[in-house]
């Protein structure tokens, strides 16, 4: 069946470092992917998305890379800040319902 | 409104009692989704609506769960005869278009079944 998974459950970085969060997906027919940030007690917040006809997309301090050959997705956060501390989920959109991975907790220390 | 609103924020029910959760999607959004998040881990899709019509209900435990989106009313998710394993945070999301469109999430309702 469909599944979206993450390689690392927790990532600890120093403030100012770059962070990379990885995600593997299993449905090769997936054509839309989203990264969400979830802070404690809140709902998921959209960060960035990418469609399958792209390899890379950049936002403000964030970049998403898509490697369809190995079914891998990554989120890069530049100059990580304490406010980036949260759980990050990748999600695959299949006919509008989202299939989420289990999440990676990002801890940013000053 | 500009945000998805969910009420109540917290709900405590004894096992076997009914629970009803509400969601007001962003004005102008045609699609509403319900997800269940257990233990702050992955989300489970429950059901989606296109306006007041059920679009996809493949995730719904049909024996006890039901949902509605009626015109001019908040959408609702109802659980009859709650069980301990229903304890979770229930999120509602809405989107404007059908495919490849951002889903905006509400703050969630935390249901605790005792």
Short mmCIF file of C-alpha atoms in Angstrom, two decimals:
data_model
loop_
_atom_site.label_atom_id
_atom_site.label_comp_id
_atom_site.label_asym_id
_atom_site.label_seq_id
_atom_site.Cartn_x
_atom_site.Cartn_y
_atom_site.Cartn_z
CA UNK A 1 0.00 0.00 0.00
CA UNK A 2 0.97 3.64 0.01
CA UNK A 3 3.37 4.80 2.67
CA UNK A 4 5.46 7.85 3.29
CA UNK A 5 8.29 7.48 5.77
CA UNK A 6 11.04 9.53 7.32
CA UNK A 7 14.60 8.38 7.95
CA UNK A 8 15.29 10.22 11.22
CA UNK A 9 12.85 10.76 14.06
CA UNK A 10 14.90 13.57 15.71
CA UNK A 11 17.40 16.04 14.29
CA UNK A 12 19.38 18.33 16.59
CA UNK A 13 21.22 21.31 15.13
CA UNK A 14 22.87 24.50 16.29
CA UNK A 15 21.34 27.85 15.52
CA UNK A 16 22.68 29.11 12.21
CA UNK A 17 23.39 25.66 10.81
CA UNK A 18 21.62 24.28 7.79
CA UNK A 19 19.13 21.47 8.44
CA UNK A 20 18.19 18.65 6.10
CA UNK A 21 15.14 16.51 6.74
CA UNK A 22 14.61 13.47 4.54
CA UNK A 23 11.58 11.52 3.47
CA UNK A 24 11.01 8.40 1.38
CA UNK A 25 7.79 7.61 -0.39
CA UNK A 26 6.64 4.38 -1.93
CA UNK A 27 3.97 5.36 -4.45
CA UNK A 28 5.77 6.03 -7.71
CA UNK A 29 2.56 7.45 -9.16
CA UNK A 30 2.52 10.32 -6.65
CA UNK A 31 2.71 13.68 -8.34
CA UNK A 32 2.44 16.23 -5.57
CA UNK A 33 4.34 16.52 -2.31
CA UNK A 34 4.11 18.91 0.60
CA UNK A 35 6.17 19.70 3.67
CA UNK A 36 4.32 20.75 6.82
CA UNK A 37 5.60 22.14 10.08
CA UNK A 38 3.74 21.33 13.27
CA UNK A 39 4.41 23.19 16.48
CA UNK A 40 3.23 21.86 19.80
CA UNK A 41 -0.52 22.20 20.22
CA UNK A 42 -1.08 23.50 16.70
CA UNK A 43 -2.21 22.19 13.38
CA UNK A 44 0.19 21.50 10.50
CA UNK A 45 1.42 24.62 8.76
CA UNK A 46 2.25 24.53 5.05
CA UNK A 47 5.92 25.18 4.32
CA UNK A 48 6.50 24.33 0.69
CA UNK A 49 5.24 22.03 -2.01
CA UNK A 50 6.61 20.48 -5.17
CA UNK A 51 5.08 18.80 -8.17
CA UNK A 52 6.55 15.74 -9.79
CA UNK A 53 7.58 17.63 -12.92
CA UNK A 54 10.12 19.54 -10.81
CA UNK A 55 13.35 18.50 -9.08
CA UNK A 56 13.81 21.50 -6.86
CA UNK A 57 11.82 24.35 -5.48
CA UNK A 58 12.98 27.19 -3.28
CA UNK A 59 11.16 29.33 -0.78
CA UNK A 60 12.27 31.69 1.88
CA UNK A 61 15.14 29.86 3.66
CA UNK A 62 13.67 26.52 2.58
CA UNK A 63 14.37 24.30 -0.39
CA UNK A 64 12.63 21.06 -1.32
CA UNK A 65 14.39 18.51 -3.49
CA UNK A 66 12.62 15.66 -5.22
CA UNK A 67 14.41 12.61 -6.58
CA UNK A 68 11.84 10.52 -8.39
CA UNK A 69 14.35 7.84 -9.34
CA UNK A 70 14.82 6.77 -5.74
CA UNK A 71 11.50 8.16 -4.49
CA UNK A 72 13.14 10.54 -2.07
CA UNK A 73 12.16 13.99 -0.85
CA UNK A 74 14.16 16.36 1.30
CA UNK A 75 13.61 19.66 3.05
CA UNK A 76 16.55 21.98 3.53
CA UNK A 77 16.32 24.84 5.99
CA UNK A 78 19.06 27.44 5.73
CA UNK A 79 20.40 29.27 8.78
CA UNK A 80 18.16 27.35 11.16
CA UNK A 81 16.62 29.45 13.92
CA UNK A 82 15.17 28.50 17.31
CA UNK A 83 11.73 29.27 15.88
CA UNK A 84 12.22 26.43 13.41
CA UNK A 85 12.01 23.92 16.25
CA UNK A 86 8.98 21.76 15.49
CA UNK A 87 7.96 18.44 13.99
CA UNK A 88 8.19 18.32 10.22
CA UNK A 89 6.02 16.05 8.12
CA UNK A 90 6.23 15.25 4.47
CA UNK A 91 2.97 14.35 2.80
CA UNK A 92 1.96 12.90 -0.49
CA UNK A 93 -1.21 14.07 -2.13
CA UNK A 94 -3.18 11.31 -3.73
CA UNK A 95 -6.55 12.41 -5.09
CA UNK A 96 -6.56 15.20 -2.55
CA UNK A 97 -6.28 13.13 0.59
CA UNK A 98 -2.88 13.52 2.19
CA UNK A 99 -0.72 10.57 3.19
CA UNK A 100 1.65 11.75 5.92
CA UNK A 101 4.93 10.37 7.12
CA UNK A 102 5.57 9.86 10.83
CA UNK A 103 7.40 13.14 11.33
CA UNK A 104 10.88 14.34 12.23
CA UNK A 105 11.41 16.48 15.29
CA UNK A 106 13.86 19.33 14.67
CA UNK A 107 15.56 20.70 17.78
CA UNK A 108 17.49 23.94 17.40
CA UNK A 109 19.82 24.94 20.20
CA UNK A 110 21.19 28.46 20.59
CA UNK B 1 -12.95 33.54 7.60
CA UNK B 2 -9.30 33.36 6.72
CA UNK B 3 -8.54 30.47 9.04
CA UNK B 4 -10.03 27.07 9.59
CA UNK B 5 -11.85 27.14 12.91
CA UNK B 6 -12.40 24.07 15.06
CA UNK B 7 -14.44 23.68 18.21
CA UNK B 8 -14.15 22.65 20.92
CA UNK B 9 -10.42 22.81 21.60
CA UNK B 10 -10.64 19.96 24.10
CA UNK B 11 -13.32 17.34 24.63
CA UNK B 12 -13.44 14.69 27.33
CA UNK B 13 -15.86 11.80 27.08
CA UNK B 14 -16.42 8.65 29.05
CA UNK B 15 -16.16 5.44 27.09
CA UNK B 16 -19.45 4.80 25.34
CA UNK B 17 -20.49 8.44 25.21
CA UNK B 18 -21.01 10.45 22.05
CA UNK B 19 -18.55 13.07 20.83
CA UNK B 20 -19.22 15.79 18.28
CA UNK B 21 -16.57 18.00 16.75
CA UNK B 22 -17.07 21.05 14.56
CA UNK B 23 -15.15 22.69 11.74
CA UNK B 24 -15.67 25.93 9.86
CA UNK B 25 -13.60 25.91 6.66
CA UNK B 26 -12.07 28.99 5.09
CA UNK B 27 -14.71 30.97 3.23
CA UNK B 28 -14.68 30.09 -0.44
CA UNK B 29 -13.02 26.70 0.02
CA UNK B 30 -15.00 23.87 -1.50
CA UNK B 31 -13.16 20.92 0.03
CA UNK B 32 -13.08 19.86 3.66
CA UNK B 33 -10.98 17.06 5.12
CA UNK B 34 -10.86 15.34 8.49
CA UNK B 35 -7.68 13.71 9.82
CA UNK B 36 -6.94 11.89 13.04
CA UNK B 37 -3.54 12.27 14.70
CA UNK B 38 -2.62 9.83 17.46
CA UNK B 39 0.31 10.37 19.85
CA UNK B 40 1.64 13.30 17.80
CA UNK B 41 2.58 10.88 15.07
CA UNK B 42 1.26 10.30 11.65
CA UNK B 43 -2.06 11.50 10.46
CA UNK B 44 -4.82 9.21 9.35
CA UNK B 45 -7.21 10.46 6.71
CA UNK B 46 -10.85 9.97 7.66
CA UNK B 47 -13.15 11.65 5.15
CA UNK B 48 -13.38 14.50 2.66
CA UNK B 49 -16.23 16.61 1.34
CA UNK B 50 -16.81 18.64 -1.76
CA UNK B 51 -19.24 21.23 -0.47
CA UNK B 52 -21.95 19.17 1.23
CA UNK B 53 -21.21 15.97 -0.67
CA UNK B 54 -19.00 13.18 0.63
CA UNK B 55 -16.00 12.97 -1.69
CA UNK B 56 -13.92 10.22 -0.14
CA UNK B 57 -14.85 8.28 2.99
CA UNK B 58 -12.37 5.43 2.70
CA UNK B 59 -10.77 6.26 6.06
CA UNK B 60 -13.92 6.33 8.14
CA UNK B 61 -14.67 3.60 10.70
CA UNK B 62 -18.25 3.46 9.53
CA UNK B 63 -19.73 1.67 12.50
CA UNK B 64 -19.33 4.60 14.90
CA UNK B 65 -18.07 7.57 12.91
CA UNK B 66 -20.18 9.90 10.81
CA UNK B 67 -19.64 13.33 9.31
CA UNK B 68 -21.64 16.05 7.62
CA UNK B 69 -21.10 19.35 5.85
CA UNK B 70 -24.44 21.08 5.50
CA UNK B 71 -24.98 24.44 3.79
CA UNK B 72 -24.59 27.47 6.05
CA UNK B 73 -23.47 25.32 9.00
CA UNK B 74 -20.11 24.19 10.35
CA UNK B 75 -19.03 20.75 9.24
CA UNK B 76 -19.22 18.12 11.96
CA UNK B 77 -17.58 14.82 12.86
CA UNK B 78 -19.52 12.64 15.26
CA UNK B 79 -18.38 9.56 17.10
CA UNK B 80 -21.06 7.39 18.62
CA UNK B 81 -20.12 5.21 21.59
CA UNK B 82 -16.54 6.39 21.89
CA UNK B 83 -13.74 3.94 22.66
CA UNK B 84 -10.42 4.50 24.39
CA UNK B 85 -8.59 4.21 21.06
CA UNK B 86 -10.54 7.16 19.70
CA UNK B 87 -8.42 9.42 21.92
CA UNK B 88 -6.53 11.61 19.47
CA UNK B 89 -6.36 15.07 17.99
CA UNK B 90 -8.79 15.54 15.15
CA UNK B 91 -7.82 18.04 12.50
CA UNK B 92 -9.98 19.63 9.90
CA UNK B 93 -8.48 21.09 6.73
CA UNK B 94 -9.92 22.93 3.77
CA UNK B 95 -8.77 23.67 0.26
CA UNK B 96 -9.98 25.62 -2.68
CA UNK B 97 -9.36 23.22 -5.54
CA UNK B 98 -9.49 19.53 -6.17
CA UNK B 99 -5.94 18.40 -6.79
CA UNK B 100 -2.51 19.80 -6.09
CA UNK B 101 -3.80 22.52 -3.85
CA UNK B 102 -2.65 23.45 -0.39
CA UNK B 103 -4.75 22.20 2.47
CA UNK B 104 -5.09 24.67 5.33
CA UNK B 105 -5.38 23.04 8.72
CA UNK B 106 -7.30 24.11 11.77
CA UNK B 107 -5.86 24.00 15.31
CA UNK B 108 -7.45 20.65 16.04
CA UNK B 109 -9.76 19.22 18.69
CA UNK B 110 -8.16 17.02 21.32
CA UNK B 111 -10.52 14.19 22.25
CA UNK B 112 -9.79 12.27 25.41
CA UNK B 113 -11.86 9.17 26.09
CA UNK B 114 -11.69 7.95 29.68
#
